[in-house]
Coordinates of C-alpha atoms and ligand atoms in Angstrom, one line a residue:
M145 CA 0.0 -0.1 0.1
L146 CA 1.2 3.4 -0.6
L147 CA 1.3 5.6 2.5
K148 CA 1.3 9.3 1.5
I149 CA 1.7 11.4 4.5
T150 CA 2.6 15.1 5.2
I151 CA 5.2 15.3 7.7
L152 CA 5.1 18.7 9.7
P153 CA 8.2 18.9 12.2
G154 CA 7.2 22.5 13.5
D155 CA 9.3 24.1 16.1
G156 CA 11.3 23.1 19.2
I157 CA 11.2 19.4 20.0
G158 CA 9.0 18.7 17.3
P159 CA 11.8 18.1 14.4
E160 CA 13.6 16.0 16.9
V161 CA 10.6 13.6 18.1
T162 CA 9.2 13.7 14.4
D163 CA 12.4 12.4 13.0
E164 CA 12.1 9.1 15.3
A165 CA 8.5 8.6 14.5
V166 CA 9.4 8.5 10.9
R167 CA 12.2 6.1 11.7
V168 CA 9.7 3.8 13.4
L169 CA 7.2 4.0 9.9
N170 CA 10.0 3.2 7.8
N171 CA 10.4 0.1 9.5
V172 CA 6.7 -0.9 9.8
A173 CA 6.9 -0.1 6.0
R174 CA 9.7 -2.2 5.4
R175 CA 8.3 -5.2 8.0
F176 CA 4.7 -5.1 6.1
N177 CA 5.6 -4.2 2.7
H178 CA 4.1 -0.6 2.2
E179 CA 5.6 2.2 0.1
L180 CA 6.1 5.6 2.1
S181 CA 5.8 8.6 0.5
L182 CA 6.6 11.5 2.6
D183 CA 6.4 15.3 2.1
R184 CA 7.8 17.5 4.7
K185 CA 6.6 20.9 5.0
E186 CA 6.9 23.6 7.4
V187 CA 4.2 24.7 10.1
G188 CA 4.1 27.3 13.1
G189 CA 7.6 29.4 13.7
A190 CA 9.6 27.5 11.1
A191 CA 7.2 28.8 8.5
L192 CA 6.9 32.0 10.0
L193 CA 10.6 32.5 9.6
S194 CA 10.8 30.9 6.0
S195 CA 7.5 32.4 4.4
N196 CA 6.1 35.1 6.8
H197 CA 3.0 32.9 7.5
P198 CA 2.5 30.2 10.1
L199 CA 0.4 27.9 7.7
P200 CA 1.7 28.4 4.2
D201 CA -0.7 27.7 1.1
D202 CA 2.1 25.0 0.0
T203 CA 1.7 23.3 3.5
I204 CA -2.2 23.1 3.4
H205 CA -2.1 21.8 -0.2
S206 CA 0.3 19.2 0.7
C207 CA -1.8 18.2 3.7
L208 CA -5.1 18.1 1.7
A209 CA -3.3 16.1 -1.0
S210 CA -2.0 13.3 1.5
G211 CA -3.6 10.4 3.3
A212 CA -2.7 11.7 6.7
V213 CA -0.6 14.3 8.5
L214 CA 1.8 13.8 11.6
L215 CA 2.7 16.9 13.1
G216 CA 5.5 17.5 15.9
A217 CA 4.7 20.7 17.7
V218 CA 4.4 24.4 17.2
G219 CA 5.3 27.4 18.9
G220 CA 8.0 29.0 21.3
P221 CA 8.8 32.3 23.1
S222 CA 10.5 33.9 20.3
F223 CA 7.3 33.9 18.3
D224 CA 5.4 35.6 21.0
K225 CA 6.1 39.1 20.1
F226 CA 4.4 38.3 16.6
P227 CA 0.6 39.4 16.2
K228 CA -1.9 37.1 17.2
H229 CA -2.7 35.8 13.7
L230 CA 0.6 35.2 12.7
R231 CA 1.5 33.3 16.1
P232 CA 2.5 29.6 15.4
E233 CA -0.4 28.4 17.5
S234 CA -2.8 30.1 15.2
G235 CA -1.4 28.4 12.0
L236 CA -2.1 25.0 14.0
L237 CA -5.8 26.0 14.7
R238 CA -6.3 27.0 11.2
L239 CA -5.1 23.7 10.1
R240 CA -7.4 21.6 12.2
R241 CA -10.2 23.8 11.0
E242 CA -9.1 23.3 7.4
L243 CA -8.9 19.5 7.7
G244 CA -12.3 19.6 9.3
A245 CA -11.8 17.0 12.0
F246 CA -14.4 17.1 14.3
A247 CA -13.3 14.1 16.6
N248 CA -10.1 14.5 19.1
L249 CA -9.0 10.7 19.9
R250 CA -6.8 10.8 23.1
P251 CA -5.7 7.5 24.6
A252 CA -4.7 7.4 28.1
V253 CA -2.9 3.6 28.6
C254 CA -1.0 2.4 31.6
F255 CA 2.1 0.4 30.2
P256 CA 2.6 -2.4 32.7
A257 CA 6.2 -1.3 33.0
L258 CA 5.1 2.2 33.6
E259 CA 2.6 1.5 36.6
D260 CA 5.1 3.1 39.1
C261 CA 5.4 6.6 37.2
S262 CA 1.5 7.3 38.0
P263 CA 0.8 9.7 40.6
L264 CA -2.0 7.1 41.5
R265 CA -1.1 3.6 43.2
P266 CA -0.2 1.1 41.0
E267 CA -3.1 -1.2 41.8
V268 CA -5.6 1.9 40.9
V269 CA -4.0 2.6 37.4
R270 CA -3.3 -1.2 36.4
G271 CA -5.1 -2.0 33.4
T272 CA -6.1 1.5 32.6
D273 CA -6.8 1.6 28.9
I274 CA -9.3 4.5 27.9
L275 CA -10.0 6.2 24.7
I276 CA -11.3 9.6 25.3
V277 CA -13.5 10.6 22.2
R278 CA -14.0 14.6 22.3
E279 CA -16.3 16.8 20.0
L280 CA -13.9 19.3 18.5
L281 CA -15.9 21.7 16.4
G282 CA -18.8 22.7 18.6
G283 CA -19.7 23.5 22.1
I284 CA -19.0 26.6 24.1
Y285 CA -15.5 27.0 22.5
F286 CA -17.3 28.0 19.2
G287 CA -20.8 29.2 19.9
E288 CA -21.6 32.6 19.0
P289 CA -22.2 35.1 20.5
R290 CA -19.3 35.6 22.6
V291 CA -18.5 38.7 23.8
T292 CA -17.2 41.0 27.0
Q293 CA -19.1 44.3 27.5
G294 CA -20.0 47.1 29.6
A295 CA -17.8 49.7 31.6
S296 CA -15.0 49.2 33.6
G297 CA -16.1 47.9 37.1
N298 CA -19.5 46.8 35.4
R299 CA -18.3 44.6 32.8
E300 CA -20.1 41.4 31.7
A301 CA -18.8 38.3 29.7
L302 CA -21.0 35.7 27.6
D303 CA -19.9 32.7 26.2
T304 CA -22.4 30.4 24.3
M305 CA -22.9 26.8 24.5
R306 CA -24.6 25.3 21.3
Y307 CA -24.9 22.0 19.8
T308 CA -27.0 20.6 16.9
E309 CA -28.4 17.0 16.8
P310 CA -26.1 16.6 13.6
E311 CA -23.0 17.3 15.5
I312 CA -23.7 15.0 18.3
E313 CA -24.9 12.1 16.3
R314 CA -21.8 12.3 14.4
I315 CA -19.5 12.0 17.1
A316 CA -21.7 9.6 19.0
R317 CA -21.6 7.2 15.9
M318 CA -17.7 7.6 15.8
A319 CA -17.8 6.4 19.5
F320 CA -19.8 3.6 19.0
E321 CA -18.0 2.5 16.0
L322 CA -14.7 2.6 18.0
A323 CA -16.0 1.0 20.7
R324 CA -16.7 -1.9 18.5
T325 CA -12.7 -2.3 18.0
R326 CA -12.2 -2.4 21.7
R327 CA -14.1 -3.4 24.8
R328 CA -17.4 -2.5 23.4
M329 CA -18.4 0.0 26.1
V330 CA -19.2 3.9 26.0
T331 CA -19.5 6.3 28.9
S332 CA -21.1 9.4 27.5
V333 CA -20.3 12.2 29.9
D334 CA -22.3 15.4 30.0
K335 CA -24.4 17.7 32.8
A336 CA -27.6 17.0 31.8
N337 CA -28.8 17.7 35.3
V338 CA -27.8 21.3 34.6
L339 CA -27.2 22.1 30.8
D340 CA -29.9 22.0 28.0
C341 CA -27.0 21.2 25.6
S342 CA -26.1 18.1 27.7
R343 CA -29.9 17.1 27.8
L344 CA -29.9 16.9 24.3
W345 CA -26.6 15.6 24.0
R346 CA -27.9 12.7 26.3
D347 CA -31.1 12.1 24.2
V348 CA -29.1 11.8 20.9
V349 CA -26.7 9.4 22.4
T350 CA -29.3 7.2 23.6
G351 CA -31.0 7.2 20.4
V352 CA -27.6 6.5 18.4
A353 CA -27.3 3.5 20.7
Q354 CA -30.4 1.9 19.5
D355 CA -28.1 0.9 16.4
Y356 CA -25.5 -0.3 18.6
A357 CA -27.1 -3.4 20.5
D358 CA -23.8 -4.8 21.2
I359 CA -22.2 -2.0 22.8
K360 CA -22.9 -1.2 26.6
L361 CA -23.8 2.5 27.0
G362 CA -23.5 4.3 30.4
H363 CA -24.2 7.9 31.0
M364 CA -22.1 9.9 33.6
Y365 CA -22.3 13.6 34.8
V366 CA -18.8 15.1 34.1
D367 CA -18.1 15.9 37.9
S368 CA -18.6 11.9 38.7
A369 CA -16.5 11.1 35.5
A370 CA -13.8 13.6 37.0
M371 CA -13.9 11.7 40.3
L372 CA -13.9 8.4 38.8
L373 CA -11.2 8.9 36.5
V374 CA -9.0 9.2 39.5
S375 CA -10.3 6.5 41.6
R376 CA -11.1 3.7 39.1
P377 CA -9.5 4.6 35.8
A378 CA -9.6 1.1 34.8
D379 CA -13.5 1.0 34.5
F380 CA -13.2 3.3 31.3
D381 CA -13.4 2.1 27.7
V382 CA -14.4 4.9 25.3
L383 CA -15.4 8.2 27.0
L384 CA -17.7 10.1 24.7
T385 CA -17.9 13.7 25.7
E386 CA -18.4 17.4 24.3
N387 CA -15.8 20.1 23.6
M388 CA -15.1 21.4 26.9
F389 CA -15.4 18.6 29.2
G390 CA -13.2 16.5 26.9
D391 CA -10.5 19.0 26.8
I392 CA -10.5 18.8 30.7
L393 CA -10.9 15.2 31.1
S394 CA -8.3 14.2 28.4
D395 CA -5.8 16.1 30.4
E396 CA -6.8 14.4 33.7
A397 CA -6.5 10.9 32.2
G398 CA -3.4 12.0 30.3
G399 CA -1.8 13.2 34.0
I400 CA -2.9 9.8 35.8
V401 CA -0.9 7.3 33.3
G402 CA 2.7 8.9 33.6
S403 CA 4.5 11.6 31.4
L404 CA 3.3 14.1 29.1
G405 CA 5.9 12.9 26.7
L406 CA 4.2 9.7 26.3
L407 CA 0.6 10.9 25.2
A408 CA -0.4 10.8 21.5
S409 CA -3.6 12.3 19.6
A410 CA -5.6 12.1 16.4
S411 CA -7.8 14.5 15.4
I412 CA -10.2 12.7 12.5
G413 CA -13.8 12.9 11.1
G414 CA -12.4 15.4 8.3
T415 CA -11.2 14.9 4.8
V416 CA -7.6 14.3 6.2
G417 CA -6.5 12.9 9.7
L418 CA -4.0 14.8 11.9
Y419 CA -1.6 13.3 14.4
E420 CA 0.2 14.6 17.0
P421 CA 1.8 14.1 20.3
V422 CA -0.1 16.2 23.0
H423 CA 3.1 17.8 24.5
G424 CA 4.1 21.0 23.2
S425 CA 7.3 22.5 21.3
A426 CA 9.1 22.4 24.9
P427 CA 11.7 24.8 24.3
D428 CA 13.3 24.4 27.6
I429 CA 14.6 21.1 26.2
A430 CA 14.8 21.8 22.5
G431 CA 18.1 20.9 20.8
R432 CA 19.4 18.7 23.5
G433 CA 18.2 15.2 22.1
I434 CA 16.5 14.5 25.6
A435 CA 12.9 14.8 24.6
N436 CA 10.8 11.7 24.9
P437 CA 9.8 10.7 21.6
L438 CA 7.3 8.1 22.6
G439 CA 4.0 10.4 22.0
A440 CA 5.1 10.8 18.5
I441 CA 5.7 7.4 18.0
L442 CA 2.4 6.5 19.3
S443 CA 0.7 9.2 17.2
A444 CA 2.2 7.5 14.3
A445 CA 0.5 4.4 15.4
M446 CA -2.7 6.2 15.4
L447 CA -2.1 7.3 12.2
L448 CA -1.6 3.8 10.8
R449 CA -4.7 2.6 12.5
Y450 CA -7.3 5.3 11.7
S451 CA -6.0 6.9 8.5
F452 CA -5.0 3.7 6.8
K453 CA -7.0 0.9 8.6
L454 CA -3.4 -0.9 9.1
E455 CA -4.7 -2.2 12.5
R456 CA -1.7 -5.0 12.5
E457 CA 1.0 -2.3 11.8
A458 CA -0.3 0.1 14.6
G459 CA -0.3 -2.5 16.8
S460 CA 3.1 -3.6 16.1
I461 CA 4.5 -0.1 17.3
E462 CA 2.5 -0.3 20.3
A463 CA 3.7 -3.9 21.0
A464 CA 7.6 -2.5 20.3
V465 CA 6.8 0.3 22.7
S466 CA 5.5 -1.7 25.4
S467 CA 8.5 -4.1 24.9
V468 CA 11.1 -1.5 24.9
L469 CA 9.7 0.1 28.3
A470 CA 9.3 -3.6 29.7
A471 CA 13.0 -4.1 28.9
G472 CA 13.7 -1.1 31.4
H473 CA 14.6 1.5 28.9
R474 CA 13.5 5.0 29.8
M475 CA 13.8 8.6 28.8
R476 CA 14.8 11.4 31.3
D477 CA 11.1 12.3 32.1
L478 CA 10.3 8.6 32.9
A479 CA 13.7 7.5 34.7
K480 CA 14.0 6.7 38.5
P481 CA 17.0 8.0 40.2
G482 CA 20.0 5.7 39.1
Q483 CA 18.5 4.7 36.1
T484 CA 20.1 5.5 32.7
A485 CA 18.2 7.6 30.5
L486 CA 18.2 7.2 26.6
T487 CA 18.7 10.1 24.2
T488 CA 15.5 10.7 21.8
A489 CA 17.5 8.9 18.8
E490 CA 18.3 5.8 21.2
M491 CA 14.7 5.6 22.2
G492 CA 13.7 5.9 18.5
A493 CA 16.1 3.3 17.3
K494 CA 14.8 0.9 20.2
V495 CA 11.4 0.8 19.0
A496 CA 12.3 0.9 15.3
E497 CA 14.4 -2.2 16.2
A498 CA 11.8 -3.7 18.2
V499 CA 9.1 -3.3 15.1
V500 CA 11.3 -5.3 13.1
P501 CA 13.2 -7.5 15.5
Q502 CA 15.0 -9.7 12.8
M503 CA 16.7 -6.5 11.2
A504 CA 20.0 -5.0 12.6
I505 CA 19.3 -1.4 12.7
H506 CA 22.0 1.1 12.1
Ligands
NAD159 P1 5.4 21.8 26.5 O1 4.3 20.8 26.3 O2 5.9 22.2 25.6 O3 6.1 21.6 27.9 C1 5.9 21.5 29.3 C2 6.6 20.7 30.1 O4 7.1 19.4 29.6 C3 8.0 21.2 29.8 O5 8.9 21.1 31.1 C4 9.0 20.3 28.6 O6 10.3 20.4 28.6 C5 8.1 19.0 29.3 N1 8.0 18.1 28.2 C6 7.1 18.3 27.0 N2 7.0 17.4 26.1 C7 8.3 16.5 26.6 C8 9.0 15.3 25.7 N3 8.4 15.1 24.7 N4 9.7 14.8 26.5 C9 10.0 15.2 27.5 N5 9.6 16.3 28.4 C10 8.7 17.0 27.7 O7 4.2 22.7 27.1 P2 4.6 24.3 27.4 O8 6.0 24.4 27.7 O9 3.4 25.2 28.1 O10 4.5 25.2 26.0 C11 5.8 25.4 24.9 C12 5.6 26.0 23.8 O11 4.6 25.1 23.0 C13 4.6 27.3 23.8 O12 4.8 28.1 22.8 C14 3.2 26.7 23.5 O13 2.0 27.5 22.9 C15 3.3 25.3 22.9 N6 2.4 24.5 22.6 C16 2.1 23.8 21.2 C17 1.3 22.4 21.4 C18 1.2 21.9 20.2 O14 2.2 22.2 19.1 N7 0.1 21.3 20.0 C19 0.7 22.3 22.6 C20 0.9 22.7 23.7 C21 2.0 23.8 23.7

């Protein structure tokens, strides 16, 4: 299969971690007989410096012409002086909009070897494997009107939470479909005891569930969900929720399974899927070869699974990461006192090697 992917390394540690994800993808392609066609483009601060725009047309065209996009990270303090519309982050927001992704997928998986890296007790976090499915284009982050008005001392601010039935239905269907590939449970999170949007949400999700008799659906208020995530995280399978609740709960779920450097994400449902580690450009460690590349590498696994439907190939990356961690290899952000930390390139090479155990990697 031809895998046409646009690579957007971006800024800070973005290029370092993306290089390792590409190294792993190359080995997956060799092992499973796929052809990789990679188009590297600039985004964020790197694009701003070379072409005066954080998302050049050339980059958008490449993304829209590819099967998937793999991004590193954007931003950094040196770009803070630019006007808002030219900041690296505005390039990324526009890219997400251009690609039309309405579903943000954030797995929170506790690797057995990392049980003791969680702030929770090992017996609490053990077995945690959650897929958060967050609605990404609606709700209070996009609703109009949004305004701050009035004289100083007496100002008022207004944000609008709005959802339509079709917006809820399409994300619900996606969550149920994803649950079919997992443990067949969906927990839909809302605040239906208070919010009209949540009552509509619950109603529509319940309706969609009629088409998925094989999936167990539960509803939960967002406050209960926040508590259960830290007390019984292993009870969740697919957690479906709206934009703002998902923003908050996905960070909470990420926090309980270990380091930020491990977390991957996918934004799908539009014309082309966008895959990126959850972390930012980490300017404090950029260029030192110590950034954890596993979030980027696991994002590449999601890319194979969701954009190319290559489940075996995606699983081979996840198994490789798990085995490298089980063998005791750690990056600085996961190492305990006395443990040696690998460099970014060494970790990438270990995972790439574990993907094709029979090949020697140089
Ligand atoms: P950050 O995620 O870049 O860093 C937070 C902390 O985590 C830092 O101490 C950093 O060293 C550490 N860290 C992050 N990724 C790591 C990794 N892979 N390995 C080891 N340690 C890692 O967040 P920040 O410092 O708030 O933001 C820095 C810049 O990144 C800002 O310009 C911000 O706007 C941007 N940002 C971009 C994205 C994105 O591109 N999607 C996301 C968040 C922040």
